[in-house]
CSV table of C-alpha atoms in Angstrom, one decimal:
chain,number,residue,atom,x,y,z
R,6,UNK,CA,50.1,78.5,-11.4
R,7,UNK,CA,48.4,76.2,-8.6
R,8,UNK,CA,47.0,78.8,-5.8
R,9,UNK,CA,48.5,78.5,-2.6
R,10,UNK,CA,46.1,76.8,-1.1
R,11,UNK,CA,46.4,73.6,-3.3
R,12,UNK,CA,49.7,73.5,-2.2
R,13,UNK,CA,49.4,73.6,1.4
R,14,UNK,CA,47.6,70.0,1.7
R,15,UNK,CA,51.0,68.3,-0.1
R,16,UNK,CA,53.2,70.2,2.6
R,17,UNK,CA,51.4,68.8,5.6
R,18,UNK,CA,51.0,65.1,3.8
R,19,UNK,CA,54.9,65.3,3.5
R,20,UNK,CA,55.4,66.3,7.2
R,21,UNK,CA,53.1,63.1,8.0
R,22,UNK,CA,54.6,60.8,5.5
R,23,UNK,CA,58.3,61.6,7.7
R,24,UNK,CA,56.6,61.3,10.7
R,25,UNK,CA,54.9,58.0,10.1
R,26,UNK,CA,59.1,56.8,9.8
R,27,UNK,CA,58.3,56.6,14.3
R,28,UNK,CA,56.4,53.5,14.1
R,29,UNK,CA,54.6,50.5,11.4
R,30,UNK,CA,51.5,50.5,9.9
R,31,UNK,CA,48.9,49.4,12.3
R,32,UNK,CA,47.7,45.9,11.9
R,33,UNK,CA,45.0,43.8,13.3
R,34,UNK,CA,44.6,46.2,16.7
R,35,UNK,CA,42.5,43.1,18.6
R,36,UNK,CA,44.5,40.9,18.7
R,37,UNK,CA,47.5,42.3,18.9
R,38,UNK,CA,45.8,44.0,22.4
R,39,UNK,CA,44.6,40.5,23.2
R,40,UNK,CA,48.0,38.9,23.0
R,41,UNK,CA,49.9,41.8,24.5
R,42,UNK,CA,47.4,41.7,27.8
R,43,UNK,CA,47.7,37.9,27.8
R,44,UNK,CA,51.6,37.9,28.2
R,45,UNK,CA,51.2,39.9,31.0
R,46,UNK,CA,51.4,43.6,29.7
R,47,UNK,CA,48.6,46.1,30.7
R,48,UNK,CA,48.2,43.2,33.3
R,49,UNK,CA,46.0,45.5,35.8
R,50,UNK,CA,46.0,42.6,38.6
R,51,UNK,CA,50.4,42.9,38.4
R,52,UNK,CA,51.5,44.4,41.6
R,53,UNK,CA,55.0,45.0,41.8
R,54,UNK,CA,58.0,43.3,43.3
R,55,UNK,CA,60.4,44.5,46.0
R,56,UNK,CA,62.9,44.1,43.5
R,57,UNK,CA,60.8,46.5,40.7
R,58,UNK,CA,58.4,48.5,43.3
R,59,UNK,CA,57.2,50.9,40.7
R,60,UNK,CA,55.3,50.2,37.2
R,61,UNK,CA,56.4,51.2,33.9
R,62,UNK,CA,54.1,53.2,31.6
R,63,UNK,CA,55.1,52.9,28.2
R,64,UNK,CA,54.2,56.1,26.5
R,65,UNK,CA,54.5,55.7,22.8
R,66,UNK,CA,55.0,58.1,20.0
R,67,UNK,CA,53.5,60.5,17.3
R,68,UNK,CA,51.4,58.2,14.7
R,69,UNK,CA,52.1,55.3,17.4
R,70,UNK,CA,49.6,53.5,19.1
R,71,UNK,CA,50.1,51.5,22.7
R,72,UNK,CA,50.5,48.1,21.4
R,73,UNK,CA,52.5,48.6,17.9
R,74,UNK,CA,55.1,50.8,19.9
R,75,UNK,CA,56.0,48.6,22.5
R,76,UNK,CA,56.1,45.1,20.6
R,77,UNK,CA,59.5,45.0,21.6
R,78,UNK,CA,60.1,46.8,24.8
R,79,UNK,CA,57.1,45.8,26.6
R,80,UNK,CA,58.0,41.9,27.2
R,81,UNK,CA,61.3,42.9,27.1
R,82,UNK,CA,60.6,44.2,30.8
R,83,UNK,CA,57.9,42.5,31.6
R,84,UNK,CA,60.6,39.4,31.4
R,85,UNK,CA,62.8,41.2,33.5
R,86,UNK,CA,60.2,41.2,36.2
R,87,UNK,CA,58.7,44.9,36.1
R,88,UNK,CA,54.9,45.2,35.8
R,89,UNK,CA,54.2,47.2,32.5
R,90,UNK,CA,51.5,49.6,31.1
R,91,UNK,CA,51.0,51.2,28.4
R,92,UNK,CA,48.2,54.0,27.0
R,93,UNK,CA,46.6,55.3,24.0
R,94,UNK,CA,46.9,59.1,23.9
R,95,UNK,CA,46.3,62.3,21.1
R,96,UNK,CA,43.3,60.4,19.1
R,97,UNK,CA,41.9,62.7,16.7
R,98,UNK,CA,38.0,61.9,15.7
R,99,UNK,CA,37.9,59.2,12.8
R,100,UNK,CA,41.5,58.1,12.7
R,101,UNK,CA,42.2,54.7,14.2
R,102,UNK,CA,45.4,53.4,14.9
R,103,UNK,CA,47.8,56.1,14.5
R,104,UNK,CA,47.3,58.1,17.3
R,105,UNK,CA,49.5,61.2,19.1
R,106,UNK,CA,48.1,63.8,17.1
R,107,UNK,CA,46.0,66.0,19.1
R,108,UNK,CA,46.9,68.9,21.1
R,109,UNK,CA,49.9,68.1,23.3
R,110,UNK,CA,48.4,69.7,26.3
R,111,UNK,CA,45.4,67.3,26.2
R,112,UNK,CA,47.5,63.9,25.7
R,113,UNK,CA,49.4,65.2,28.9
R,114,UNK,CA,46.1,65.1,30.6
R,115,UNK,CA,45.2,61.8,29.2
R,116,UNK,CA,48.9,60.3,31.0
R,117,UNK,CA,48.0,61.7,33.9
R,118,UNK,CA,44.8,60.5,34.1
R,119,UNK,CA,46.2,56.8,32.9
R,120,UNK,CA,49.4,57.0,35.7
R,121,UNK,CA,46.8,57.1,38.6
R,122,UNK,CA,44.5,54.6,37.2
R,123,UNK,CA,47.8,52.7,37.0
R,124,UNK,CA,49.3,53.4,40.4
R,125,UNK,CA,45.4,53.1,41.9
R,126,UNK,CA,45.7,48.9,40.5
R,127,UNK,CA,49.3,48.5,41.5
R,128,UNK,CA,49.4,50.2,45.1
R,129,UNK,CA,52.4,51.9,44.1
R,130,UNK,CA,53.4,55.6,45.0
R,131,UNK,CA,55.2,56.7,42.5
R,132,UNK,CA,55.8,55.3,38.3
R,133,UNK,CA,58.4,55.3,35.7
R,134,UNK,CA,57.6,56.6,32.5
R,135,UNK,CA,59.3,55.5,29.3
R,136,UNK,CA,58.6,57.1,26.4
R,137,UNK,CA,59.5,57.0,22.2
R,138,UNK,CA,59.5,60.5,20.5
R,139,UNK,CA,56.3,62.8,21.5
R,140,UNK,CA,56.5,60.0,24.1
R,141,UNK,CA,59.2,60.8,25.5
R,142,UNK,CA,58.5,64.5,25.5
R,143,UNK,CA,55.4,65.2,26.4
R,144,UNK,CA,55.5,63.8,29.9
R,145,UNK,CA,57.4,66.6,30.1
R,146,UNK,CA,54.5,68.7,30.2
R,147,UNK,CA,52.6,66.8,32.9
R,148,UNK,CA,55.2,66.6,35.2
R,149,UNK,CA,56.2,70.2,34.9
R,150,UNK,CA,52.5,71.8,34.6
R,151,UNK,CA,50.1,68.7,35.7
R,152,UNK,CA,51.4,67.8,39.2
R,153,UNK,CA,53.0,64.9,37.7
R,154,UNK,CA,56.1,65.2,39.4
R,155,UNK,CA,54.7,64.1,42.6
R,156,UNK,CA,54.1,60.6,41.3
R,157,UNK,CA,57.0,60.0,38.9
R,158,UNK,CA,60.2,58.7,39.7
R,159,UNK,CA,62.1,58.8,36.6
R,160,UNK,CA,61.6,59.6,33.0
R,161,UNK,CA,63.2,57.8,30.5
R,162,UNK,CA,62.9,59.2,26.8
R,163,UNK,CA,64.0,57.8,23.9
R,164,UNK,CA,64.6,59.7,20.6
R,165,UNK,CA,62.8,62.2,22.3
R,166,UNK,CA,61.5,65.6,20.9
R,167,UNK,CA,62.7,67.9,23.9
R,168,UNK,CA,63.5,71.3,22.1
R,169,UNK,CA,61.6,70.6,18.6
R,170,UNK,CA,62.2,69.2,15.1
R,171,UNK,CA,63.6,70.4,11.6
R,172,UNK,CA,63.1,67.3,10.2
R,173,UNK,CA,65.9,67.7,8.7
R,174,UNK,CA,65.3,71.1,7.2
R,175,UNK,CA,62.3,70.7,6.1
R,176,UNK,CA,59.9,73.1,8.2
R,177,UNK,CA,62.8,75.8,7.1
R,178,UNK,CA,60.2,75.4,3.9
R,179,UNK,CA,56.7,76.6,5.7
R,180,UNK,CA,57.2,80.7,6.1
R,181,UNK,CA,57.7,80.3,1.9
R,182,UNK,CA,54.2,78.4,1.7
R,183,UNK,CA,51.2,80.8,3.2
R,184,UNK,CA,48.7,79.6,5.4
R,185,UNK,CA,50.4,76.1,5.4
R,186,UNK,CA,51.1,76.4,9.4
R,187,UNK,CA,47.9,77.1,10.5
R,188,UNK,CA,47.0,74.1,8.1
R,189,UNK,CA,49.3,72.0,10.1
R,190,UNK,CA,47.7,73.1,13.0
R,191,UNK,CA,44.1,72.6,12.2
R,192,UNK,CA,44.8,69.2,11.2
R,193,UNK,CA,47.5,67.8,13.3
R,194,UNK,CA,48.0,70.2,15.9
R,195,UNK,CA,51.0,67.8,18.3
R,196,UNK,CA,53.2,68.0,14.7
R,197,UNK,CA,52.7,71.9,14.6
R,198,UNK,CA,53.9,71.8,18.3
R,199,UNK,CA,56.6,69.6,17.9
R,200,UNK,CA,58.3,71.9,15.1
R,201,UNK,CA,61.5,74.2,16.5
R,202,UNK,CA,60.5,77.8,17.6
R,203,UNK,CA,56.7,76.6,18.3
R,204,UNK,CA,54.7,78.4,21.5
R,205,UNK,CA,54.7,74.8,22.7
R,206,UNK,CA,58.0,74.2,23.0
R,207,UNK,CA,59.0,77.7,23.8
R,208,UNK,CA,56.4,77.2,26.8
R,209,UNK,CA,57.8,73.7,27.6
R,210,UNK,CA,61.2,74.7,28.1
R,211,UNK,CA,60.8,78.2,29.5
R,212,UNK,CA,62.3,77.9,33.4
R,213,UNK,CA,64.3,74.9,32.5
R,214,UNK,CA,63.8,71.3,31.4
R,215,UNK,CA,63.7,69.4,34.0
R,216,UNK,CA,61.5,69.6,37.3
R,217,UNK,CA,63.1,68.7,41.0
R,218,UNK,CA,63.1,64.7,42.3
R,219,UNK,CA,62.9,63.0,38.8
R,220,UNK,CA,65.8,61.6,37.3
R,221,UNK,CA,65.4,61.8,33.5
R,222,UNK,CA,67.2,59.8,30.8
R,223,UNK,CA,67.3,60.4,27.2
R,224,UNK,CA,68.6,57.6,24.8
R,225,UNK,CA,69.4,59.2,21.1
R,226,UNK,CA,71.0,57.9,18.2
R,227,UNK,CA,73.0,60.4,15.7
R,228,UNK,CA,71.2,58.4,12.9
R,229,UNK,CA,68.3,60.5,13.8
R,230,UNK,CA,66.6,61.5,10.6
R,231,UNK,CA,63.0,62.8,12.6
R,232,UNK,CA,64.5,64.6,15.6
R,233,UNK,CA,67.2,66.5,13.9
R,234,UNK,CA,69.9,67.8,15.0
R,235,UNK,CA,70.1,65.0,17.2
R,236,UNK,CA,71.3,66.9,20.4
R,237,UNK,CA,68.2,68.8,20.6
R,238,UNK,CA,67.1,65.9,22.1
R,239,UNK,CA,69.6,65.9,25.1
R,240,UNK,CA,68.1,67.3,28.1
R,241,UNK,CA,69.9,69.9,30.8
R,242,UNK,CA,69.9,70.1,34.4
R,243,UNK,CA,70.0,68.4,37.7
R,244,UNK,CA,69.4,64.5,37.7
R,245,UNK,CA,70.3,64.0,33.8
R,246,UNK,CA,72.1,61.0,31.6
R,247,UNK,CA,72.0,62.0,27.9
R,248,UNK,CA,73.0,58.8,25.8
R,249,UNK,CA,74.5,58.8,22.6
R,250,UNK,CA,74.1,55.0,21.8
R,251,UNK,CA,76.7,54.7,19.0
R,252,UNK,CA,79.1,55.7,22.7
R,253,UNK,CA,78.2,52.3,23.5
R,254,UNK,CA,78.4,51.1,20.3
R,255,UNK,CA,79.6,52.2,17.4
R,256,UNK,CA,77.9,49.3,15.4
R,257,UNK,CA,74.3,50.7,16.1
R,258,UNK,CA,73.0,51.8,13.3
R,259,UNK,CA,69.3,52.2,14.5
R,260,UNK,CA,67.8,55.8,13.5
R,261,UNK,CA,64.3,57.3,15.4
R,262,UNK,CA,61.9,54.4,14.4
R,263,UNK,CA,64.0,51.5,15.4
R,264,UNK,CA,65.7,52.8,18.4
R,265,UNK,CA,62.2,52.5,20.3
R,266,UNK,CA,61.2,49.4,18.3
R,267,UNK,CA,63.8,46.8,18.1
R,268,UNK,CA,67.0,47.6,19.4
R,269,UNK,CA,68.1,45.7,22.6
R,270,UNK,CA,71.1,48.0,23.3
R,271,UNK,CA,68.7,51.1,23.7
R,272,UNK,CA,66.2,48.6,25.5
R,273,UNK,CA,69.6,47.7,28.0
R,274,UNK,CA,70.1,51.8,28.7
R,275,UNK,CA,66.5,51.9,29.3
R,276,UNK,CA,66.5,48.6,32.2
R,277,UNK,CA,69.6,50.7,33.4
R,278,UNK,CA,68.3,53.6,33.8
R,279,UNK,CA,64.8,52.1,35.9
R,280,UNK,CA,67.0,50.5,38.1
R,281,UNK,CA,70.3,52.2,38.2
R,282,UNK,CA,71.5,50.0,40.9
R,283,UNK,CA,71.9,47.0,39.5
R,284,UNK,CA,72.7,48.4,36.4
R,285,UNK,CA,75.5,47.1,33.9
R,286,UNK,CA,77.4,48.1,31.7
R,287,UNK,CA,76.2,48.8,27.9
R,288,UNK,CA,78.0,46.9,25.1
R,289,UNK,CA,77.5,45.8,21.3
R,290,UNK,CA,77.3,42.7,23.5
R,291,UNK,CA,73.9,43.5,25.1
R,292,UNK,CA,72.0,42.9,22.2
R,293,UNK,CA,71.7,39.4,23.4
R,294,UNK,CA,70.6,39.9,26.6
């Protein structure tokens, strides 16, 4: 029989291997940064309108990086006239690319040090945050521990990890395999935080979830096969929309990568929810708008 040991690397590759289902491999990083700054995005001389007074920082998820994320969303609102950022958070030494994998409490630190470099360049008072799995949670962290709730306005998260992860069952499987959490720790210590029951999230959520004078949105899909069950995701308190998109339309069929990546009814909740009020209604439709 293998020791135990030899069995705990395969455990934490698996948990990667779903994980890595958030965004696509990483491809040429220059020049996608190049093009993405050229069109405007991570445009530090953008000050915004009267129409979109506040800037949007893209906050992207676990394995993501903050051009890869946001190929979709980013000109998607940078079109609509917002001025839009976007950081690279949770490196760990030697791994390029895939980044959101260092201690949760540090990549809060990192957003908060990136939102007032942003509002320093844009004048502005106050941001929005929008943000795709770990994205969309750990702001969380900074506004409620950080101070961040004096300079954010709203927080928008979609497929969110609010209240931790199964994945589908599977960390059920880690008190049957010795020594493999603290393995998953070690090596990726934002997955280890991210499963159910962790200190992290029993921390995060201790008090309640949200913080006084940010309105928070969540977008989830019940296709959800990272973020399991689904609800978890919904938030509760004053200030709160939780979204179900297959309410809005039953055709979706997006599950946790693609609700951040490509889909244009999620991206529709999300312009609704930065500017509530002009916002309209959500429909099958709005996938061509």
């Amino acid at each position: 029989m293998l020791p135990w040991k030899r069995l705990l690397r395969p455990i934490a590759a698996l948990l990667l291997a779903i994980s890595a289902t958030v965004v696509p491999a990483a491809t040429a990083a220059h020049a996608t940064t190049a093009a993405a700054t050229s069109s405007g995005w991570n445009d530090y001389d953008c000050k915004p309108s009267a129409a979109h007074p506040r800037p949007v920082v893209l906050v992207h998820g676990t394995l993501g990086n903050s051009v890869d994320n946001w190929l979709g969303l980013a000109p998607y609102l940078k079109h609509r006239g917002y001025c839009v950022f976007s950081l690279d958070y949770g490196q760990l030494p030697g791994v390029p690319f895939f980044h959101a994998l260092g201690p949760i409490e540090r990549s809060a630190e990192q957003l908060s040090a990136y939102v007032d470099r942003v509002l320093a360049a844009t004048g502005a008072t106050k941001a929005d945050l929008v943000g795709h799995s770990q994205g969309g949670m750990m702001p969380r962290y900074y506004l409620k521990f950080l101070g961040g709730a004096a300079k954010v306005n709203a927080l928008v998260g979609i497929a969110p990890n609010n209240h931790g992860t199964t994945l589908a069952g599977l960390t059920n499987l880690l008190p049957f395999f010795p020594g493999a959490e603290d393995l998953l720790t070690a090596a990726t210590p934002a997955l280890a935080q991210q499963v159910v029951g962790s200190d992290f999230m029993t921390k995060l959520n201790e008090g309640g979830d949200t913080v006084p004078g940010v309105r928070y949105t969540v977008i989830a899909t019940r296709y959800d096969e990272v973020v399991t069950p689904h609800r978890t995701q919904y938030l509760s308190g004053a200030n709160v929309r939780n979204i179900l998109i297959q309410d809005l339309c039953p055709l979706d069929l997006s599950e946790h990568a693609l609700l951040g990546l490509t889909d244009r009814i999620a991206f529709h909740e999300v312009a609704n929810a930065l500017d509530p009020a002009r916002a309209t209604a959500t429909t099958c439709a709005s996938v061509l708008s």
